[in-house]
Structures are given as C-alpha cells and as structure tokens.
Coordinates of C-alpha atoms in Angstrom, one line a residue:
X19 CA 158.8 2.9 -22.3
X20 CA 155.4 4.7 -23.8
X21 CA 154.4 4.7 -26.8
X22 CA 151.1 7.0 -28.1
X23 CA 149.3 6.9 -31.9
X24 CA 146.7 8.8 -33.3
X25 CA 144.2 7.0 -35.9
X26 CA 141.3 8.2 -38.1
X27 CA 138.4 6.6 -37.4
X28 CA 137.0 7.0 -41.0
X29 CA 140.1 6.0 -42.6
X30 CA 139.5 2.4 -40.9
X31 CA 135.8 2.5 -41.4
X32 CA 136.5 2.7 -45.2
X33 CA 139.3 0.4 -45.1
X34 CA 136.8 -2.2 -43.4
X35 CA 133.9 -1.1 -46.4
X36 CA 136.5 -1.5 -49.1
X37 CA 138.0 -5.0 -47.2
X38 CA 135.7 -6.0 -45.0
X39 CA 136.0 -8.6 -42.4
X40 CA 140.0 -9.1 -44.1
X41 CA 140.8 -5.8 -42.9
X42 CA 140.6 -6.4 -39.9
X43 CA 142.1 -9.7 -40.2
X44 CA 145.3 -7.6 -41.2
X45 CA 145.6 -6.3 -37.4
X46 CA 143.6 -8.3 -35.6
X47 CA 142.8 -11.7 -33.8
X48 CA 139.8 -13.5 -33.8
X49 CA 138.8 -12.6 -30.4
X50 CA 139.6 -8.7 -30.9
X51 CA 137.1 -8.9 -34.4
X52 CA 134.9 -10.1 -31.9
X53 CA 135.0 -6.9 -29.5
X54 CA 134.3 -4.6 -32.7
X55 CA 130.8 -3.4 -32.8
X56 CA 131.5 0.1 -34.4
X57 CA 134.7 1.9 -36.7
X58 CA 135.5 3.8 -33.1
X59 CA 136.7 0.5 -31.6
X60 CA 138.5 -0.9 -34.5
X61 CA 140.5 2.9 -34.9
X62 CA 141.0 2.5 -31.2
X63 CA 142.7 -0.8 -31.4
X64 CA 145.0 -0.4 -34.3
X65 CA 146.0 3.0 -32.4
X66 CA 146.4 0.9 -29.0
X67 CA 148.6 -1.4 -31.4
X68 CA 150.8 1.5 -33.1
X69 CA 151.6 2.9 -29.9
X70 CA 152.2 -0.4 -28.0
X71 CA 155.3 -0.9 -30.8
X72 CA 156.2 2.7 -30.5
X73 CA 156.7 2.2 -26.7
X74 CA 159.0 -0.8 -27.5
X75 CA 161.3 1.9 -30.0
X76 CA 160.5 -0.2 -32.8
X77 CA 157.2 0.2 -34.7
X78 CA 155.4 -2.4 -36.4
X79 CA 158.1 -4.4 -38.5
X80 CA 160.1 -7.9 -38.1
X81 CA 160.2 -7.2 -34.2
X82 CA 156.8 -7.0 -33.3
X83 CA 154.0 -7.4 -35.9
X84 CA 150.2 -6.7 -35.4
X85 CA 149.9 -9.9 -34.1
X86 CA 152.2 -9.9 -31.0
X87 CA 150.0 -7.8 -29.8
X88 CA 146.8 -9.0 -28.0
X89 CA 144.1 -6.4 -26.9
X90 CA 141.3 -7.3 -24.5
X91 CA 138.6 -6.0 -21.9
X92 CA 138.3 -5.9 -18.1
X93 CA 135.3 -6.6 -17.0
X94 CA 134.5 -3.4 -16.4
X95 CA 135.4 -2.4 -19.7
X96 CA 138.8 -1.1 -19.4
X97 CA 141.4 -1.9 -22.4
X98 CA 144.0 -4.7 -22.0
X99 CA 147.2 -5.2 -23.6
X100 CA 149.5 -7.8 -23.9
X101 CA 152.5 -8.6 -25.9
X102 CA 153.5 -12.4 -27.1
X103 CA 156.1 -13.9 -24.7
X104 CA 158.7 -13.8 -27.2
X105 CA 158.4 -9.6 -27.6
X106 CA 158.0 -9.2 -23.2
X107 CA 160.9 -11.7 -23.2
X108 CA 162.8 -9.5 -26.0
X109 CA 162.2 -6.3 -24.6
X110 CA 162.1 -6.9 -20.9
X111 CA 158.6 -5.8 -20.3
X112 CA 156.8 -6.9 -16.8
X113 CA 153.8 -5.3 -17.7
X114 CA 152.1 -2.9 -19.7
X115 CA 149.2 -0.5 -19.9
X116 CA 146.6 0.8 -22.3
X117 CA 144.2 3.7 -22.5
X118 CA 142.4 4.9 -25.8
X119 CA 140.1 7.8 -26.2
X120 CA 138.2 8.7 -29.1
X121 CA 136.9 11.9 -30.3
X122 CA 135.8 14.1 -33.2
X123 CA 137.2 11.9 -35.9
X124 CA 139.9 10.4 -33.9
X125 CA 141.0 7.4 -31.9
X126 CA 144.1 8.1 -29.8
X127 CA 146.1 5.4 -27.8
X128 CA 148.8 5.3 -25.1
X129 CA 150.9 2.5 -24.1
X130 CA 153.0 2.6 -21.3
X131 CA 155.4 -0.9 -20.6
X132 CA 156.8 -1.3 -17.3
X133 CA 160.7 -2.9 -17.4
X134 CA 161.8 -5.8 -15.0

C-alpha cells in the first residue's frame, strides 16, 4: 500500500495567517503543532497525512480522519508515522513509512504501509 501527495507550502502558510494556530488544529495534534517552526513543515505534514490515507485506498473521510494519523521525529530527525490502532487494526497494516521533501514551493509526501 503507498500512498504520495503534493502540498503548497504557501497555500498552508496563508491558511495558518488567515487561521492561525486553529488551522493547524484542523490536521494536527498538539504534539505535531509543536514540531512546526516554519510553513515548510506544516505543508510537509498535511502532505505526509494525504498520502498516508491515500496508501490505505481511502482518503481523508469517515475511515481515517486527520487525526488517526500521528506524525513524529527520530531522533535523528527522520519523519514518523503512525496510524490509530483502530485504522492498523482495520486495514491490516504492521507498519508503515514516511518520507517528505520539500522544494521550490512544494512539500511532497510518500507513505508506504506494510500488510501483516
């Protein structure tokens, strides 16, 4: 299962001017508002959470919201991804795997779940 997006960073950067901090509230936890120090991250995350319900065949809807989603960092840095036990338990999922890149306006994300 894989799943990829592509954001706009400015697109969330004005969101979050118009919003603020409830914009992010929209797709985000607590602890992921906390990782946001710049629009790249933010674009990055909502992309990482686009493609994660991509990968699942299902988008973001009644099956898996914003908020089954968790992103985190390594401690090197490195995205994390995991989904609430009741969408891994749903789908099947073991595990599952993140990169996101951004670049010249753009924050792109690919998830890629592993089936038991």
């Amino acid at each position: 299962m894989i799943g990829i997006d592509i954001t706009s960073i400015d697109r969330i950067k004005r969101m979050y001017e118009k919003f603020g901090i409830k914009a992010y509230e929209k797709f985000l936890n607590p602890k992921e508002i906390e990782l946001i120090k710049k629009p790249e991250t933010a674009a990055g995350f909502w992309a990482a959470k686009e493609a994660a319900s991509k990968a699942l065949g299902t988008g973001i809807g009644a099956s898996c919201s914003f908020h089954d989603i968790k992103i985190s960092k390594s401690e090197l840095g490195a995205p994390l991804i995991k989904y609430r036990k009741k969408v891994r338990k749903a789908f099947g999922i073991k595990n599952s795997h993140l990169s996101i890149t951004h670049d010249s306006g753009f924050a792109i994300a690919v998830v890629v779940n592993v089936l038991k």
